[in-house]
Amino acid sequence: MSTLNVAITGCGVIGRTHAVALQAFPEVRIVALVDAIPAASESLADFIEKKGGPRPPQFTTLQEAFAAEDIDLVALATPSGLHIQQGLEVLAAGKHVVIEKPLDVDLTRAQEIEAAAKEAAGKGIVASVISQHRFDQSSVAVADAVAKGRFGRLTSAIASVAWWRSQGYYDSGDWRGTWSMDGGGALMNQGVHTVDLLLWFMGRPVEIHAHTARLAHERIEVEDTAVATITFENGGLAVLHATTAAYPGLTVRVQLMGSEGSAVVDNDRLQYFHSKDAGGESADMGLQGGGNQAEEELAKHPEEDYKAADPTVYPAGHVRQYRDILAAIAGGRQAGVTVSDAVNALAAVRSVYVSATLGQPVLFDDVLAGKYNDLEVRTGGTSAESA
């Protein structure tokens, strides 16, 4: 593959994650760092240099970077509320774009870039949104089984993100915990990946009924706890749960159940897998008697493809997703995760917030169609109210 020149926009923690992931590919050159705060881009340039890469020049705007450097791909690692404006700017310039999750905080704006991405795809431009957990070894094994019908009819699922975030975490950035820039709380910021996996496994939602609350934090507008029930097109039912009020922090768990098999992914590890087509016998004893086939399933997906090259850094999943994105650019195809996938995840989160605000179930298609675009969502409860 010929050299691919990349600009990273947003040079904070997630920008560093993208830098580490991109440095795993010899065909990639990071040729520009863009941040409105020069100290942030300087710090990331120092980090890249220490990791053995050439020091990229720094800019305060994308326009400056485009004027100065030959750029093929832009990685957007800025606060969520800036993603659409910057993503549209990148696509208008004819560049490939990778947007960090969530796609944006506003569904209407997200649909605007969805339309732009579809138009750009006709010109061979790749637009993708980070959803790195679709590329985990365990997620791939479960999705493959779902695609092949090995779980029979998918009957239900439980998806839970049970984390802890201190008040200091929310106080560390003006944008954290705000509707305008964070777009929501535990479900939007921490739980959107799990929402994406739930939709990937279960399919298209039909109806969502939800409650949200702010129970363990102050000085934030958004929820620290959300629960919802979801009905899917295939008739399956799911429980969705996300919280940053689970001290000291538990796990992310997706439990998928069907008429001929079930699986449990806990903290990205395939904890349990059983499919009737592999075991033969019915599993009337439940988890203990069900014959855990997890290791056999994982063996079908070579472990070396899923390990981090450097286990001391976070972005093993980002590396795997970038592998797909770079292959898509080289092969003239679209990436495995599209902007439309991200729009559906965002619409599911928005549906939870709309339902919690109205105190009633809502239809997913109504949310997508803009029925509630003018609704100002709010958090269902506060720590003061519950004290």
Short mmCIF file of C-alpha atoms in Angstrom, two decimals:
data_model
loop_
_atom_site.label_atom_id
_atom_site.label_comp_id
_atom_site.label_asym_id
_atom_site.label_seq_id
_atom_site.Cartn_x
_atom_site.Cartn_y
_atom_site.Cartn_z
CA MET A 1 0.00 0.00 0.00
CA SER A 2 1.21 3.53 -0.74
CA THR A 3 1.73 5.95 2.11
CA LEU A 4 -1.43 7.35 3.69
CA ASN A 5 -1.12 10.81 5.25
CA VAL A 6 -3.24 11.30 8.37
CA ALA A 7 -4.21 14.33 10.44
CA ILE A 8 -5.42 13.94 14.03
CA THR A 9 -7.87 16.61 15.16
CA GLY A 10 -8.30 16.78 18.93
CA CYS A 11 -5.09 16.06 20.81
CA GLY A 12 -6.35 14.96 24.22
CA VAL A 13 -6.57 11.45 25.66
CA ILE A 14 -8.51 9.98 22.73
CA GLY A 15 -6.26 11.75 20.22
CA ARG A 16 -3.35 9.93 21.83
CA THR A 17 -5.24 6.64 21.45
CA HIS A 18 -5.62 7.29 17.71
CA ALA A 19 -1.94 8.22 17.43
CA VAL A 20 -0.82 4.97 19.03
CA ALA A 21 -3.19 2.93 16.87
CA LEU A 22 -2.09 4.64 13.66
CA GLN A 23 1.60 4.16 14.48
CA ALA A 24 0.97 0.40 14.30
CA PHE A 25 0.74 0.69 10.50
CA PRO A 26 3.97 1.29 8.56
CA GLU A 27 2.05 2.69 5.57
CA VAL A 28 0.59 5.52 7.70
CA ARG A 29 2.25 8.88 8.34
CA ILE A 30 0.81 11.29 10.89
CA VAL A 31 1.47 14.58 9.09
CA ALA A 32 -0.63 17.05 11.13
CA LEU A 33 -2.00 17.58 14.63
CA VAL A 34 -4.91 20.00 14.98
CA ASP A 35 -6.13 21.48 18.27
CA ALA A 36 -7.43 24.90 19.27
CA ILE A 37 -5.19 24.61 22.35
CA PRO A 38 -1.55 24.65 21.15
CA ALA A 39 -0.28 23.03 24.37
CA ALA A 40 -2.39 19.95 23.62
CA SER A 41 -1.00 19.44 20.12
CA GLU A 42 2.54 20.11 21.38
CA SER A 43 2.08 17.45 24.04
CA LEU A 44 0.82 14.90 21.51
CA ALA A 45 3.69 15.75 19.15
CA ASP A 46 6.11 15.07 22.03
CA PHE A 47 4.38 11.74 22.69
CA ILE A 48 4.54 10.66 19.02
CA GLU A 49 8.21 11.55 18.90
CA LYS A 50 8.92 9.51 22.04
CA LYS A 51 7.11 6.57 20.43
CA GLY A 52 9.60 6.70 17.55
CA GLY A 53 7.57 8.60 14.98
CA PRO A 54 8.55 11.81 13.18
CA ARG A 55 7.28 14.92 14.96
CA PRO A 56 4.14 16.16 13.14
CA PRO A 57 3.54 19.90 12.61
CA GLN A 58 0.79 21.45 14.71
CA PHE A 59 -2.16 23.60 13.62
CA THR A 60 -5.10 25.26 15.34
CA THR A 61 -7.65 24.68 12.54
CA LEU A 62 -8.34 22.07 9.88
CA GLN A 63 -8.17 24.77 7.19
CA GLU A 64 -4.59 25.57 8.19
CA ALA A 65 -3.66 21.88 8.11
CA PHE A 66 -5.28 21.30 4.70
CA ALA A 67 -3.47 24.33 3.28
CA ALA A 68 -0.08 23.23 4.58
CA GLU A 69 -0.09 19.43 4.25
CA ASP A 70 -1.16 16.76 1.77
CA ILE A 71 -3.73 14.90 3.89
CA ASP A 72 -5.64 11.75 2.90
CA LEU A 73 -7.44 10.85 6.14
CA VAL A 74 -8.57 12.84 9.17
CA ALA A 75 -9.19 11.25 12.59
CA LEU A 76 -11.63 13.34 14.63
CA ALA A 77 -10.96 12.94 18.35
CA THR A 78 -12.59 16.18 19.46
CA PRO A 79 -15.49 16.62 21.95
CA SER A 80 -18.65 14.94 20.70
CA GLY A 81 -20.51 18.16 19.96
CA LEU A 82 -17.92 19.19 17.35
CA HIS A 83 -17.93 15.97 15.32
CA ILE A 84 -20.53 16.86 12.70
CA GLN A 85 -19.27 20.33 11.86
CA GLN A 86 -15.73 19.04 11.48
CA GLY A 87 -16.78 15.83 9.74
CA LEU A 88 -18.71 17.79 7.11
CA GLU A 89 -15.67 20.01 6.62
CA VAL A 90 -13.44 16.98 6.06
CA LEU A 91 -15.84 15.34 3.59
CA ALA A 92 -16.29 18.61 1.72
CA ALA A 93 -12.51 18.73 1.31
CA GLY A 94 -12.59 15.25 -0.28
CA LYS A 95 -10.77 13.51 2.58
CA HIS A 96 -11.51 10.19 4.24
CA VAL A 97 -12.70 10.57 7.84
CA VAL A 98 -12.74 8.50 11.02
CA ILE A 99 -14.93 9.92 13.79
CA GLU A 100 -14.51 8.91 17.43
CA LYS A 101 -17.65 7.75 19.20
CA PRO A 102 -20.32 8.93 19.63
CA LEU A 103 -20.95 10.28 16.15
CA ASP A 104 -22.43 13.44 17.63
CA VAL A 105 -24.73 14.58 20.40
CA ASP A 106 -27.52 15.66 18.03
CA LEU A 107 -29.45 13.17 15.90
CA THR A 108 -30.50 15.75 13.28
CA ARG A 109 -26.90 16.80 12.71
CA ALA A 110 -25.85 13.15 12.65
CA GLN A 111 -28.34 12.47 9.86
CA GLU A 112 -26.88 15.42 7.98
CA ILE A 113 -23.45 13.80 7.94
CA GLU A 114 -25.05 10.45 7.15
CA ALA A 115 -26.37 11.97 3.92
CA ALA A 116 -22.98 13.58 3.21
CA ALA A 117 -21.18 10.28 3.84
CA LYS A 118 -23.48 8.41 1.43
CA GLU A 119 -22.80 11.03 -1.23
CA ALA A 120 -19.05 10.85 -0.55
CA ALA A 121 -19.11 7.06 -0.81
CA GLY A 122 -20.12 7.45 -4.44
CA LYS A 123 -16.82 9.26 -4.96
CA GLY A 124 -14.79 6.56 -3.22
CA ILE A 125 -14.44 8.44 0.07
CA VAL A 126 -14.53 6.34 3.25
CA ALA A 127 -16.34 7.63 6.35
CA SER A 128 -16.37 5.51 9.49
CA VAL A 129 -17.15 5.91 13.18
CA ILE A 130 -15.13 4.24 15.91
CA SER A 131 -16.93 1.21 17.29
CA GLN A 132 -13.90 -0.80 18.24
CA HIS A 133 -15.74 -3.42 20.25
CA ARG A 134 -17.24 -4.82 17.05
CA PHE A 135 -13.68 -5.96 16.36
CA ASP A 136 -13.08 -7.73 19.68
CA GLN A 137 -12.43 -11.45 19.36
CA SER A 138 -15.49 -12.29 21.49
CA SER A 139 -17.83 -9.90 19.64
CA VAL A 140 -16.73 -11.29 16.28
CA ALA A 141 -17.38 -14.85 17.48
CA VAL A 142 -20.89 -13.98 18.66
CA ALA A 143 -21.76 -11.92 15.58
CA ASP A 144 -20.58 -14.73 13.33
CA ALA A 145 -22.83 -17.18 15.19
CA VAL A 146 -25.78 -14.78 14.93
CA ALA A 147 -25.22 -14.34 11.18
CA LYS A 148 -25.23 -18.12 10.72
CA GLY A 149 -28.40 -18.58 12.79
CA ARG A 150 -26.64 -20.78 15.33
CA PHE A 151 -28.60 -19.37 18.29
CA GLY A 152 -31.93 -20.07 16.59
CA ARG A 153 -34.46 -17.30 17.14
CA LEU A 154 -32.96 -14.52 19.24
CA THR A 155 -35.40 -14.19 22.12
CA SER A 156 -33.81 -11.73 24.53
CA ALA A 157 -30.70 -9.89 25.60
CA ILE A 158 -29.33 -8.02 28.59
CA ALA A 159 -26.76 -5.30 28.00
CA SER A 160 -25.21 -3.62 31.04
CA VAL A 161 -22.48 -1.02 31.53
CA ALA A 162 -21.86 -0.78 35.28
CA TRP A 163 -19.04 1.70 35.79
CA TRP A 164 -18.01 4.34 38.29
CA ARG A 165 -16.97 7.88 37.44
CA SER A 166 -16.00 10.25 40.24
CA GLN A 167 -17.26 13.81 40.53
CA GLY A 168 -13.70 14.84 39.68
CA TYR A 169 -14.06 13.12 36.31
CA TYR A 170 -17.03 15.31 35.44
CA ASP A 171 -15.37 18.42 36.83
CA SER A 172 -12.24 17.83 34.72
CA GLY A 173 -13.74 19.33 31.56
CA ASP A 174 -16.37 22.02 31.03
CA TRP A 175 -18.04 19.89 28.36
CA ARG A 176 -18.38 16.76 30.49
CA GLY A 177 -21.83 16.05 31.82
CA THR A 178 -23.57 18.61 29.58
CA TRP A 179 -26.36 18.03 27.11
CA SER A 180 -24.87 20.42 24.57
CA MET A 181 -21.39 18.92 24.28
CA ASP A 182 -21.52 15.47 25.94
CA GLY A 183 -24.97 14.71 24.53
CA GLY A 184 -25.96 12.68 27.56
CA GLY A 185 -24.42 10.83 30.43
CA ALA A 186 -23.72 7.20 31.24
CA LEU A 187 -25.62 5.87 28.23
CA MET A 188 -24.28 8.29 25.61
CA ASN A 189 -20.69 8.63 26.73
CA GLN A 190 -19.89 5.30 28.37
CA GLY A 191 -22.65 3.07 27.00
CA VAL A 192 -22.87 3.90 23.30
CA HIS A 193 -20.48 1.08 22.33
CA THR A 194 -22.65 -1.42 24.16
CA VAL A 195 -25.77 -0.02 22.49
CA ASP A 196 -24.04 -0.52 19.14
CA LEU A 197 -23.20 -4.15 19.99
CA LEU A 198 -26.75 -4.80 21.16
CA LEU A 199 -28.15 -3.52 17.85
CA TRP A 200 -25.48 -5.42 15.89
CA PHE A 201 -26.54 -8.67 17.55
CA MET A 202 -30.31 -8.17 17.90
CA GLY A 203 -31.19 -6.07 14.85
CA ARG A 204 -33.40 -3.03 14.43
CA PRO A 205 -35.30 -1.69 17.47
CA VAL A 206 -39.05 -1.06 17.28
CA GLU A 207 -40.08 0.35 20.67
CA ILE A 208 -38.10 1.68 23.63
CA HIS A 209 -39.36 2.42 27.15
CA ALA A 210 -36.86 4.00 29.54
CA HIS A 211 -36.11 5.77 32.79
CA THR A 212 -33.07 7.89 33.65
CA ALA A 213 -31.79 9.42 36.88
CA ARG A 214 -28.92 11.39 38.36
CA LEU A 215 -28.25 9.63 41.64
CA ALA A 216 -24.60 9.90 42.66
CA HIS A 217 -23.24 13.10 41.11
CA GLU A 218 -23.67 16.86 41.27
CA ARG A 219 -22.88 19.71 38.87
CA ILE A 220 -23.89 17.67 35.83
CA GLU A 221 -26.98 18.03 33.67
CA VAL A 222 -27.14 14.46 32.42
CA GLU A 223 -27.98 11.05 33.81
CA ASP A 224 -25.58 8.81 35.69
CA THR A 225 -28.06 5.90 35.49
CA ALA A 226 -30.32 4.75 32.65
CA VAL A 227 -32.47 1.64 32.19
CA ALA A 228 -34.64 0.68 29.23
CA THR A 229 -36.58 -2.17 27.70
CA ILE A 230 -36.36 -2.58 23.93
CA THR A 231 -38.52 -4.53 21.48
CA PHE A 232 -36.83 -5.56 18.23
CA GLU A 233 -38.18 -6.28 14.76
CA ASN A 234 -37.56 -10.00 15.20
CA GLY A 235 -39.80 -9.98 18.29
CA GLY A 236 -36.89 -10.27 20.69
CA LEU A 237 -36.79 -8.25 23.91
CA ALA A 238 -33.83 -6.63 25.64
CA VAL A 239 -32.93 -4.84 28.84
CA LEU A 240 -30.42 -2.02 28.48
CA HIS A 241 -28.64 -0.60 31.54
CA ALA A 242 -25.89 1.98 31.85
CA THR A 243 -24.52 3.71 34.91
CA THR A 244 -21.49 5.63 36.14
CA ALA A 245 -22.78 5.26 39.70
CA ALA A 246 -21.69 1.65 40.35
CA TYR A 247 -18.84 2.13 42.85
CA PRO A 248 -16.08 1.03 42.50
CA GLY A 249 -16.90 -0.02 38.94
CA LEU A 250 -18.15 -3.39 37.72
CA THR A 251 -18.14 -4.85 34.22
CA VAL A 252 -19.63 -4.35 30.78
CA ARG A 253 -21.75 -7.39 30.04
CA VAL A 254 -23.83 -8.44 27.05
CA GLN A 255 -25.94 -11.57 27.48
CA LEU A 256 -27.56 -12.89 24.30
CA MET A 257 -30.20 -15.64 24.44
CA GLY A 258 -31.91 -17.66 21.74
CA SER A 259 -34.03 -20.74 21.15
CA GLU A 260 -30.97 -22.84 20.20
CA GLY A 261 -28.09 -21.14 21.96
CA SER A 262 -26.83 -18.35 24.18
CA ALA A 263 -23.68 -16.34 24.77
CA VAL A 264 -22.24 -14.03 27.41
CA VAL A 265 -19.55 -11.44 26.73
CA ASP A 266 -18.20 -9.93 29.94
CA ASN A 267 -15.57 -7.17 29.79
CA ASP A 268 -14.80 -8.13 26.17
CA ARG A 269 -14.25 -11.78 27.14
CA LEU A 270 -16.44 -14.59 25.84
CA GLN A 271 -17.46 -15.98 29.22
CA TYR A 272 -20.07 -18.40 27.91
CA PHE A 273 -21.15 -19.81 24.54
CA HIS A 274 -23.49 -22.68 23.76
CA SER A 275 -25.09 -23.57 20.46
CA LYS A 276 -27.22 -26.67 19.95
CA ASP A 277 -25.55 -27.32 16.57
CA ALA A 278 -22.22 -27.86 18.33
CA GLY A 279 -23.35 -29.57 21.52
CA GLY A 280 -26.18 -31.67 20.20
CA GLU A 281 -27.91 -32.13 23.56
CA SER A 282 -30.51 -29.84 25.06
CA ALA A 283 -29.19 -27.86 28.00
CA ASP A 284 -32.01 -28.12 30.53
CA MET A 285 -29.59 -27.52 33.41
CA GLY A 286 -28.84 -23.96 32.29
CA LEU A 287 -25.35 -22.45 32.51
CA GLN A 288 -23.84 -25.36 34.44
CA GLY A 289 -25.31 -28.06 32.24
CA GLY A 290 -25.14 -26.16 28.99
CA GLY A 291 -21.65 -27.13 27.90
CA ASN A 292 -19.53 -24.01 27.62
CA GLN A 293 -18.12 -23.99 24.10
CA ALA A 294 -16.46 -20.58 24.43
CA GLU A 295 -12.88 -21.75 23.91
CA GLU A 296 -13.85 -23.74 20.82
CA GLU A 297 -15.52 -20.69 19.30
CA LEU A 298 -12.63 -18.36 20.08
CA ALA A 299 -10.21 -20.81 18.46
CA LYS A 300 -11.95 -20.13 15.14
CA HIS A 301 -10.69 -16.54 15.31
CA PRO A 302 -6.86 -16.55 15.71
CA GLU A 303 -5.86 -14.92 18.97
CA GLU A 304 -2.89 -13.09 17.46
CA ASP A 305 -5.31 -10.99 15.38
CA TYR A 306 -6.86 -9.58 18.54
CA LYS A 307 -3.89 -8.88 20.79
CA ALA A 308 -2.46 -5.41 21.32
CA ALA A 309 1.03 -4.99 19.90
CA ASP A 310 1.81 -2.94 22.99
CA PRO A 311 -0.22 -4.25 25.96
CA THR A 312 0.64 -1.15 28.02
CA VAL A 313 -1.62 1.07 25.88
CA TYR A 314 -5.37 1.04 25.41
CA PRO A 315 -6.15 0.94 21.72
CA ALA A 316 -6.03 -2.72 20.68
CA GLY A 317 -9.60 -2.35 19.40
CA HIS A 318 -8.75 0.85 17.58
CA VAL A 319 -5.87 -0.94 15.84
CA ARG A 320 -8.22 -3.70 14.66
CA GLN A 321 -10.78 -1.19 13.41
CA TYR A 322 -8.12 0.89 11.65
CA ARG A 323 -6.97 -2.30 9.93
CA ASP A 324 -10.45 -2.57 8.42
CA ILE A 325 -10.62 1.15 7.58
CA LEU A 326 -7.23 1.20 5.86
CA ALA A 327 -8.14 -1.92 3.89
CA ALA A 328 -11.40 -0.24 2.84
CA ILE A 329 -9.53 2.83 1.60
CA ALA A 330 -7.01 0.68 -0.27
CA GLY A 331 -9.68 -1.58 -1.73
CA GLY A 332 -12.16 1.09 -2.74
CA ARG A 333 -14.91 -0.22 -0.48
CA GLN A 334 -16.75 1.14 2.53
CA ALA A 335 -15.59 0.34 6.05
CA GLY A 336 -17.19 -2.34 8.23
CA VAL A 337 -18.72 0.31 10.48
CA THR A 338 -20.57 3.03 8.56
CA VAL A 339 -21.97 6.39 9.58
CA SER A 340 -25.45 4.85 9.25
CA ASP A 341 -24.55 2.26 11.90
CA ALA A 342 -23.54 5.07 14.24
CA VAL A 343 -26.74 7.00 13.48
CA ASN A 344 -28.82 3.98 14.53
CA ALA A 345 -26.91 3.69 17.81
CA LEU A 346 -27.35 7.41 18.42
CA ALA A 347 -31.06 7.16 17.61
CA ALA A 348 -31.40 4.34 20.14
CA VAL A 349 -29.76 6.49 22.82
CA ARG A 350 -31.96 9.45 21.84
CA SER A 351 -35.00 7.16 22.08
CA VAL A 352 -34.05 6.32 25.67
CA TYR A 353 -33.80 10.02 26.54
CA VAL A 354 -37.07 10.88 24.78
CA SER A 355 -38.91 8.04 26.52
CA ALA A 356 -37.50 8.97 29.93
CA THR A 357 -38.44 12.62 29.41
CA LEU A 358 -42.01 11.86 28.29
CA GLY A 359 -42.54 8.98 30.71
CA GLN A 360 -43.86 6.71 27.96
CA PRO A 361 -42.67 4.24 25.31
CA VAL A 362 -41.51 5.67 21.98
CA LEU A 363 -41.12 4.15 18.53
CA PHE A 364 -37.59 4.01 17.19
CA ASP A 365 -38.72 4.96 13.67
CA ASP A 366 -40.52 8.03 15.04
CA VAL A 367 -37.30 9.19 16.66
CA LEU A 368 -35.36 8.57 13.44
CA ALA A 369 -38.00 10.44 11.42
CA GLY A 370 -37.62 13.52 13.60
CA LYS A 371 -40.95 13.43 15.46
CA TYR A 372 -39.24 14.49 18.70
CA ASN A 373 -36.54 16.75 17.29
CA ASP A 374 -37.93 19.78 19.11
CA LEU A 375 -38.18 17.99 22.45
CA GLU A 376 -35.69 19.20 25.06
CA VAL A 377 -34.74 16.04 26.91
CA ARG A 378 -33.99 16.05 30.61
CA THR A 379 -32.73 13.70 33.29
CA GLY A 380 -35.44 11.90 35.18
CA GLY A 381 -34.14 12.30 38.71
CA THR A 382 -31.41 13.97 40.74
CA SER A 383 -29.38 13.08 43.81
CA ALA A 384 -31.17 15.87 45.71
CA GLU A 385 -34.59 14.53 44.76
CA SER A 386 -33.66 11.01 45.82
CA ALA A 387 -31.97 11.99 49.10
#
